[in-house]
Amino acid sequence: MFEDEKRAAALAAAGEILGGMVIGLGTGSTVAELIPVLAARVRDGLEVVAVATSVATEAAARAAGIRIASFEDLSRIDLTIDGVDEIEPSLRAIKGAGGALLREKIVATASVRMVAIADSSKFSAALGSRRVAVEVLPFAREFVMQALGAIGAVPELRMAGEQPARSDQGNLLVDCAFAQLHDPAGLARRLSDIPGVMGHGLFLGEIDALYLARKGRVERIERP
């Protein structure tokens, strides 16, 4: 069921893509449903350039025939479409399960408009059911782990087999569970204040609209 919802949300959001745009492509299974939709429109003559938030997304987009630009050469993106791990009605979200949270945050912040796409399993009345991913400079690993514990997190170093998982920037990924998440904005500030934290998965003001697939239809929710 969720795969059909992901596909439906991606198809609906693709309607916002117009010719001449620079498009930010997020990371994850829902965005994977967007890539063939966009590629089909490109084959039909749509001219766009895409910026990928991860090596995996870039490879998939290139293979599908979508023209890719390096974000290093850009300062603004017209529209970014990305998935979420959890999102609430006010469009505050948790992202980062795919390990691309730092690039995703940069691309989202550089975007004139950011659209999230989600299946019904990702929609919550309030944030807190998913762990918050934190991208950590390897040099500061133990210091950051201790600092995360001091602000109420139960931090767990993400592993890839027997080795620590790495982001595309070579940083470590730490997944943080919190007993309560009543003040996401305050938590975001505390996370950002820890030296060695390169980024976190709290997306509190970046998302402008959500395409949510549930109960056989896709609902568009704009930021209040």
PDB file of C-alpha atoms in Angstrom:
ATOM      1  CA  MET A   1       0.000   0.000   0.000  1.00  0.00           C
ATOM      2  CA  PHE A   2       2.704   2.491   0.968  1.00  0.00           C
ATOM      3  CA  GLU A   3       4.542   2.005  -2.338  1.00  0.00           C
ATOM      4  CA  ASP A   4       1.397   3.021  -4.226  1.00  0.00           C
ATOM      5  CA  GLU A   5       1.034   6.057  -1.948  1.00  0.00           C
ATOM      6  CA  LYS A   6       4.647   7.077  -2.506  1.00  0.00           C
ATOM      7  CA  ARG A   7       4.146   6.866  -6.252  1.00  0.00           C
ATOM      8  CA  ALA A   8       0.944   8.901  -6.092  1.00  0.00           C
ATOM      9  CA  ALA A   9       2.530  11.642  -3.952  1.00  0.00           C
ATOM     10  CA  ALA A  10       5.539  11.851  -6.256  1.00  0.00           C
ATOM     11  CA  LEU A  11       3.349  12.087  -9.350  1.00  0.00           C
ATOM     12  CA  ALA A  12       1.265  14.889  -7.821  1.00  0.00           C
ATOM     13  CA  ALA A  13       4.300  16.898  -6.707  1.00  0.00           C
ATOM     14  CA  ALA A  14       5.891  16.557 -10.137  1.00  0.00           C
ATOM     15  CA  GLY A  15       3.157  18.838 -11.430  1.00  0.00           C
ATOM     16  CA  GLU A  16       4.989  21.765  -9.794  1.00  0.00           C
ATOM     17  CA  ILE A  17       8.039  21.267 -12.017  1.00  0.00           C
ATOM     18  CA  LEU A  18       8.161  23.766 -14.880  1.00  0.00           C
ATOM     19  CA  GLY A  19      10.502  24.177 -17.807  1.00  0.00           C
ATOM     20  CA  GLY A  20      13.660  26.147 -17.110  1.00  0.00           C
ATOM     21  CA  MET A  21      13.717  25.325 -13.398  1.00  0.00           C
ATOM     22  CA  VAL A  22      16.668  24.207 -11.316  1.00  0.00           C
ATOM     23  CA  ILE A  23      15.265  21.292  -9.331  1.00  0.00           C
ATOM     24  CA  GLY A  24      16.564  19.887  -6.068  1.00  0.00           C
ATOM     25  CA  LEU A  25      16.114  16.123  -5.871  1.00  0.00           C
ATOM     26  CA  GLY A  26      16.038  14.642  -2.397  1.00  0.00           C
ATOM     27  CA  THR A  27      17.034  11.208  -1.183  1.00  0.00           C
ATOM     28  CA  GLY A  28      15.063   8.106  -0.284  1.00  0.00           C
ATOM     29  CA  SER A  29      12.415   5.692  -1.475  1.00  0.00           C
ATOM     30  CA  THR A  30       9.719   8.292  -2.148  1.00  0.00           C
ATOM     31  CA  VAL A  31      12.023  10.445  -4.280  1.00  0.00           C
ATOM     32  CA  ALA A  32      12.990   7.250  -6.109  1.00  0.00           C
ATOM     33  CA  GLU A  33       9.398   7.240  -7.377  1.00  0.00           C
ATOM     34  CA  LEU A  34       9.781  10.826  -8.616  1.00  0.00           C
ATOM     35  CA  ILE A  35      12.868  10.239 -10.762  1.00  0.00           C
ATOM     36  CA  PRO A  36      11.195   8.131 -13.499  1.00  0.00           C
ATOM     37  CA  VAL A  37       8.268  10.565 -13.614  1.00  0.00           C
ATOM     38  CA  LEU A  38      10.624  13.489 -14.140  1.00  0.00           C
ATOM     39  CA  ALA A  39      12.734  11.511 -16.613  1.00  0.00           C
ATOM     40  CA  ALA A  40       9.665  10.759 -18.728  1.00  0.00           C
ATOM     41  CA  ARG A  41       8.829  14.465 -18.899  1.00  0.00           C
ATOM     42  CA  VAL A  42      12.435  15.258 -19.847  1.00  0.00           C
ATOM     43  CA  ARG A  43      12.209  12.770 -22.709  1.00  0.00           C
ATOM     44  CA  ASP A  44       9.031  14.553 -23.810  1.00  0.00           C
ATOM     45  CA  GLY A  45      10.938  17.831 -24.041  1.00  0.00           C
ATOM     46  CA  LEU A  46      10.913  19.359 -20.541  1.00  0.00           C
ATOM     47  CA  GLU A  47      14.138  21.287 -19.990  1.00  0.00           C
ATOM     48  CA  VAL A  48      15.301  21.296 -16.373  1.00  0.00           C
ATOM     49  CA  VAL A  49      18.539  20.949 -14.469  1.00  0.00           C
ATOM     50  CA  ALA A  50      18.659  18.964 -11.243  1.00  0.00           C
ATOM     51  CA  VAL A  51      20.799  19.147  -8.127  1.00  0.00           C
ATOM     52  CA  ALA A  52      21.036  15.888  -6.195  1.00  0.00           C
ATOM     53  CA  THR A  53      21.246  15.692  -2.414  1.00  0.00           C
ATOM     54  CA  SER A  54      23.143  12.413  -2.449  1.00  0.00           C
ATOM     55  CA  VAL A  55      25.477  10.347  -4.591  1.00  0.00           C
ATOM     56  CA  ALA A  56      22.761   7.689  -4.916  1.00  0.00           C
ATOM     57  CA  THR A  57      20.166  10.166  -6.180  1.00  0.00           C
ATOM     58  CA  GLU A  58      22.648  11.676  -8.618  1.00  0.00           C
ATOM     59  CA  ALA A  59      23.481   8.271 -10.064  1.00  0.00           C
ATOM     60  CA  ALA A  60      19.814   7.337 -10.446  1.00  0.00           C
ATOM     61  CA  ALA A  61      18.938  10.676 -12.058  1.00  0.00           C
ATOM     62  CA  ARG A  62      21.857  10.531 -14.505  1.00  0.00           C
ATOM     63  CA  ALA A  63      20.961   6.970 -15.465  1.00  0.00           C
ATOM     64  CA  ALA A  64      17.399   8.122 -16.160  1.00  0.00           C
ATOM     65  CA  GLY A  65      18.618  10.890 -18.486  1.00  0.00           C
ATOM     66  CA  ILE A  66      18.119  13.892 -16.181  1.00  0.00           C
ATOM     67  CA  ARG A  67      20.730  16.635 -16.528  1.00  0.00           C
ATOM     68  CA  ILE A  68      22.645  17.173 -13.272  1.00  0.00           C
ATOM     69  CA  ALA A  69      24.377  20.345 -12.093  1.00  0.00           C
ATOM     70  CA  SER A  70      26.811  20.720  -9.217  1.00  0.00           C
ATOM     71  CA  PHE A  71      25.461  22.734  -6.330  1.00  0.00           C
ATOM     72  CA  GLU A  72      28.955  24.160  -5.888  1.00  0.00           C
ATOM     73  CA  ASP A  73      28.229  26.372  -8.886  1.00  0.00           C
ATOM     74  CA  LEU A  74      24.791  27.551  -7.722  1.00  0.00           C
ATOM     75  CA  SER A  75      23.390  29.808  -5.033  1.00  0.00           C
ATOM     76  CA  ARG A  76      19.656  29.279  -5.579  1.00  0.00           C
ATOM     77  CA  ILE A  77      17.319  26.452  -6.470  1.00  0.00           C
ATOM     78  CA  ASP A  78      13.804  27.036  -7.778  1.00  0.00           C
ATOM     79  CA  LEU A  79      12.088  23.972  -6.346  1.00  0.00           C
ATOM     80  CA  THR A  80      13.185  21.046  -4.189  1.00  0.00           C
ATOM     81  CA  ILE A  81      11.154  17.869  -3.792  1.00  0.00           C
ATOM     82  CA  ASP A  82      12.134  15.504  -1.005  1.00  0.00           C
ATOM     83  CA  GLY A  83      10.724  12.819   1.240  1.00  0.00           C
ATOM     84  CA  VAL A  84      10.434  12.852   5.026  1.00  0.00           C
ATOM     85  CA  ASP A  85      10.719  10.348   7.849  1.00  0.00           C
ATOM     86  CA  GLU A  86       7.974  12.023   9.875  1.00  0.00           C
ATOM     87  CA  ILE A  87       5.919  15.189   9.347  1.00  0.00           C
ATOM     88  CA  GLU A  88       3.185  16.939  11.311  1.00  0.00           C
ATOM     89  CA  PRO A  89       0.334  19.195  10.131  1.00  0.00           C
ATOM     90  CA  SER A  90       2.379  22.395  10.652  1.00  0.00           C
ATOM     91  CA  LEU A  91       4.935  20.911   8.200  1.00  0.00           C
ATOM     92  CA  ARG A  92       7.713  20.515  10.741  1.00  0.00           C
ATOM     93  CA  ALA A  93       9.532  17.310   9.876  1.00  0.00           C
ATOM     94  CA  ILE A  94      12.236  14.821  10.791  1.00  0.00           C
ATOM     95  CA  LYS A  95      14.556  13.679   8.015  1.00  0.00           C
ATOM     96  CA  GLY A  96      17.874  11.891   7.778  1.00  0.00           C
ATOM     97  CA  ALA A  97      17.174   8.158   7.753  1.00  0.00           C
ATOM     98  CA  GLY A  98      18.797   8.046   4.325  1.00  0.00           C
ATOM     99  CA  GLY A  99      21.971   9.653   5.672  1.00  0.00           C
ATOM    100  CA  ALA A 100      21.873  12.750   3.440  1.00  0.00           C
ATOM    101  CA  LEU A 101      20.530  15.204   6.010  1.00  0.00           C
ATOM    102  CA  LEU A 102      23.301  17.811   5.712  1.00  0.00           C
ATOM    103  CA  ARG A 103      23.081  18.074   1.932  1.00  0.00           C
ATOM    104  CA  GLU A 104      19.300  17.979   2.150  1.00  0.00           C
ATOM    105  CA  LYS A 105      19.276  20.860   4.650  1.00  0.00           C
ATOM    106  CA  ILE A 106      21.596  22.962   2.475  1.00  0.00           C
ATOM    107  CA  VAL A 107      19.599  22.371  -0.703  1.00  0.00           C
ATOM    108  CA  ALA A 108      16.294  22.971   1.088  1.00  0.00           C
ATOM    109  CA  THR A 109      17.510  26.262   2.548  1.00  0.00           C
ATOM    110  CA  ALA A 110      18.728  27.414  -0.868  1.00  0.00           C
ATOM    111  CA  SER A 111      15.348  26.676  -2.462  1.00  0.00           C
ATOM    112  CA  VAL A 112      12.699  29.240  -3.313  1.00  0.00           C
ATOM    113  CA  ARG A 113      10.133  26.511  -2.589  1.00  0.00           C
ATOM    114  CA  MET A 114      10.496  23.128  -0.924  1.00  0.00           C
ATOM    115  CA  VAL A 115       7.873  20.431  -1.323  1.00  0.00           C
ATOM    116  CA  ALA A 116       7.724  17.266   0.761  1.00  0.00           C
ATOM    117  CA  ILE A 117       6.192  14.046  -0.508  1.00  0.00           C
ATOM    118  CA  ALA A 118       4.973  11.378   1.883  1.00  0.00           C
ATOM    119  CA  ASP A 119       2.869   8.277   2.285  1.00  0.00           C
ATOM    120  CA  SER A 120       0.380   8.005   5.137  1.00  0.00           C
ATOM    121  CA  SER A 121       2.840   6.225   7.468  1.00  0.00           C
ATOM    122  CA  LYS A 122       4.954   9.390   7.695  1.00  0.00           C
ATOM    123  CA  PHE A 123       2.187  11.709   8.922  1.00  0.00           C
ATOM    124  CA  SER A 124       1.902  12.296  12.684  1.00  0.00           C
ATOM    125  CA  ALA A 125      -0.148  14.549  14.928  1.00  0.00           C
ATOM    126  CA  ALA A 126       3.124  15.717  16.504  1.00  0.00           C
ATOM    127  CA  LEU A 127       6.798  14.936  16.004  1.00  0.00           C
ATOM    128  CA  GLY A 128       8.472  12.397  18.222  1.00  0.00           C
ATOM    129  CA  SER A 129       7.980   8.868  16.909  1.00  0.00           C
ATOM    130  CA  ARG A 130      11.203   8.862  14.860  1.00  0.00           C
ATOM    131  CA  ARG A 131      14.762   9.271  16.001  1.00  0.00           C
ATOM    132  CA  VAL A 132      16.571  12.481  15.067  1.00  0.00           C
ATOM    133  CA  ALA A 133      19.633  11.927  12.893  1.00  0.00           C
ATOM    134  CA  VAL A 134      22.741  14.011  13.582  1.00  0.00           C
ATOM    135  CA  GLU A 135      25.742  14.271  11.245  1.00  0.00           C
ATOM    136  CA  VAL A 136      28.969  14.363  13.244  1.00  0.00           C
ATOM    137  CA  LEU A 137      32.560  15.232  12.386  1.00  0.00           C
ATOM    138  CA  PRO A 138      34.540  12.019  13.051  1.00  0.00           C
ATOM    139  CA  PHE A 139      37.204  13.966  14.978  1.00  0.00           C
ATOM    140  CA  ALA A 140      34.562  14.934  17.558  1.00  0.00           C
ATOM    141  CA  ARG A 141      32.735  11.609  17.863  1.00  0.00           C
ATOM    142  CA  GLU A 142      33.005  10.870  21.588  1.00  0.00           C
ATOM    143  CA  PHE A 143      32.716  14.510  22.603  1.00  0.00           C
ATOM    144  CA  VAL A 144      29.507  14.893  20.585  1.00  0.00           C
ATOM    145  CA  MET A 145      28.070  11.602  21.845  1.00  0.00           C
ATOM    146  CA  GLN A 146      28.537  12.788  25.425  1.00  0.00           C
ATOM    147  CA  ALA A 147      27.104  16.227  24.630  1.00  0.00           C
ATOM    148  CA  LEU A 148      24.057  14.664  23.013  1.00  0.00           C
ATOM    149  CA  GLY A 149      23.438  12.617  26.132  1.00  0.00           C
ATOM    150  CA  ALA A 150      23.699  15.762  28.242  1.00  0.00           C
ATOM    151  CA  ILE A 151      20.770  17.375  26.385  1.00  0.00           C
ATOM    152  CA  GLY A 152      18.520  14.356  26.863  1.00  0.00           C
ATOM    153  CA  ALA A 153      19.271  12.190  23.846  1.00  0.00           C
ATOM    154  CA  VAL A 154      19.938   8.482  23.778  1.00  0.00           C
ATOM    155  CA  PRO A 155      22.503   8.558  20.953  1.00  0.00           C
ATOM    156  CA  GLU A 156      23.347   5.522  18.844  1.00  0.00           C
ATOM    157  CA  LEU A 157      26.136   5.492  16.284  1.00  0.00           C
ATOM    158  CA  ARG A 158      24.700   4.274  12.980  1.00  0.00           C
ATOM    159  CA  MET A 159      26.536   1.250  11.638  1.00  0.00           C
ATOM    160  CA  ALA A 160      27.030  -0.209   8.172  1.00  0.00           C
ATOM    161  CA  GLY A 161      27.889  -3.797   8.961  1.00  0.00           C
ATOM    162  CA  GLU A 162      30.812  -3.745  11.360  1.00  0.00           C
ATOM    163  CA  GLN A 163      31.894  -0.205  10.463  1.00  0.00           C
ATOM    164  CA  PRO A 164      30.303   3.152  11.305  1.00  0.00           C
ATOM    165  CA  ALA A 165      28.018   4.422   8.557  1.00  0.00           C
ATOM    166  CA  ARG A 166      29.289   7.500   6.729  1.00  0.00           C
ATOM    167  CA  SER A 167      27.512  10.315   4.963  1.00  0.00           C
ATOM    168  CA  ASP A 168      28.557  11.327   1.450  1.00  0.00           C
ATOM    169  CA  GLN A 169      30.799  13.910   3.158  1.00  0.00           C
ATOM    170  CA  GLY A 170      32.546  11.178   5.144  1.00  0.00           C
ATOM    171  CA  ASN A 171      30.922  12.226   8.421  1.00  0.00           C
ATOM    172  CA  LEU A 172      29.446   9.914  11.030  1.00  0.00           C
ATOM    173  CA  LEU A 173      25.708   9.510  11.567  1.00  0.00           C
ATOM    174  CA  VAL A 174      24.227   9.351  15.061  1.00  0.00           C
ATOM    175  CA  ASP A 175      20.557   8.519  15.621  1.00  0.00           C
ATOM    176  CA  CYS A 176      19.107  10.171  18.722  1.00  0.00           C
ATOM    177  CA  ALA A 177      16.038   8.989  20.598  1.00  0.00           C
ATOM    178  CA  PHE A 178      14.285  11.470  22.897  1.00  0.00           C
ATOM    179  CA  ALA A 179      11.755  10.614  25.572  1.00  0.00           C
ATOM    180  CA  GLN A 180       9.827  13.762  24.609  1.00  0.00           C
ATOM    181  CA  LEU A 181      10.002  16.172  21.715  1.00  0.00           C
ATOM    182  CA  HIS A 182       7.808  19.020  22.957  1.00  0.00           C
ATOM    183  CA  ASP A 183      10.191  21.808  21.863  1.00  0.00           C
ATOM    184  CA  PRO A 184      11.682  20.940  18.460  1.00  0.00           C
ATOM    185  CA  ALA A 185      12.913  24.505  17.880  1.00  0.00           C
ATOM    186  CA  GLY A 186      14.771  24.567  21.195  1.00  0.00           C
ATOM    187  CA  LEU A 187      16.259  21.151  20.480  1.00  0.00           C
ATOM    188  CA  ALA A 188      17.391  22.295  17.032  1.00  0.00           C
ATOM    189  CA  ARG A 189      19.243  25.208  18.612  1.00  0.00           C
ATOM    190  CA  ARG A 190      20.894  22.975  21.210  1.00  0.00           C
ATOM    191  CA  LEU A 191      22.016  20.514  18.556  1.00  0.00           C
ATOM    192  CA  SER A 192      23.445  23.255  16.367  1.00  0.00           C
ATOM    193  CA  ASP A 193      25.336  24.703  19.342  1.00  0.00           C
ATOM    194  CA  ILE A 194      27.370  21.499  19.864  1.00  0.00           C
ATOM    195  CA  PRO A 195      30.803  21.863  18.224  1.00  0.00           C
ATOM    196  CA  GLY A 196      31.307  18.902  15.902  1.00  0.00           C
ATOM    197  CA  VAL A 197      27.648  18.602  14.906  1.00  0.00           C
ATOM    198  CA  MET A 198      27.601  19.303  11.178  1.00  0.00           C
ATOM    199  CA  GLY A 199      23.845  19.071  10.777  1.00  0.00           C
ATOM    200  CA  HIS A 200      20.666  17.556  12.192  1.00  0.00           C
ATOM    201  CA  GLY A 201      17.472  16.111  10.802  1.00  0.00           C
ATOM    202  CA  LEU A 202      14.988  18.590  12.255  1.00  0.00           C
ATOM    203  CA  PHE A 203      13.435  20.484   9.335  1.00  0.00           C
ATOM    204  CA  LEU A 204      11.264  23.035  11.082  1.00  0.00           C
ATOM    205  CA  GLY A 205      10.871  25.913   8.631  1.00  0.00           C
ATOM    206  CA  GLU A 206      12.163  24.690   5.301  1.00  0.00           C
ATOM    207  CA  ILE A 207       9.092  22.875   3.963  1.00  0.00           C
ATOM    208  CA  ASP A 208       6.521  25.025   2.165  1.00  0.00           C
ATOM    209  CA  ALA A 209       4.058  22.340   1.103  1.00  0.00           C
ATOM    210  CA  LEU A 210       3.329  18.647   1.575  1.00  0.00           C
ATOM    211  CA  TYR A 211       1.832  16.212  -0.901  1.00  0.00           C
ATOM    212  CA  LEU A 212       0.387  13.525   1.357  1.00  0.00           C
ATOM    213  CA  ALA A 213      -1.029  10.340  -0.116  1.00  0.00           C
ATOM    214  CA  ARG A 214      -3.620   8.611   2.061  1.00  0.00           C
ATOM    215  CA  LYS A 215      -7.032   6.993   1.762  1.00  0.00           C
ATOM    216  CA  GLY A 216      -6.747   6.696  -1.990  1.00  0.00           C
ATOM    217  CA  ARG A 217      -6.069  10.353  -2.737  1.00  0.00           C
ATOM    218  CA  VAL A 218      -3.306  12.943  -2.559  1.00  0.00           C
ATOM    219  CA  GLU A 219      -3.803  16.000  -0.369  1.00  0.00           C
ATOM    220  CA  ARG A 220      -1.708  19.140  -0.754  1.00  0.00           C
ATOM    221  CA  ILE A 221      -1.076  20.939   2.530  1.00  0.00           C
ATOM    222  CA  GLU A 222       0.506  24.384   2.369  1.00  0.00           C
ATOM    223  CA  ARG A 223       2.425  25.845   5.298  1.00  0.00           C
ATOM    224  CA  PRO A 224       0.002  27.759   7.538  1.00  0.00           C
TER     225      PRO A 224
END
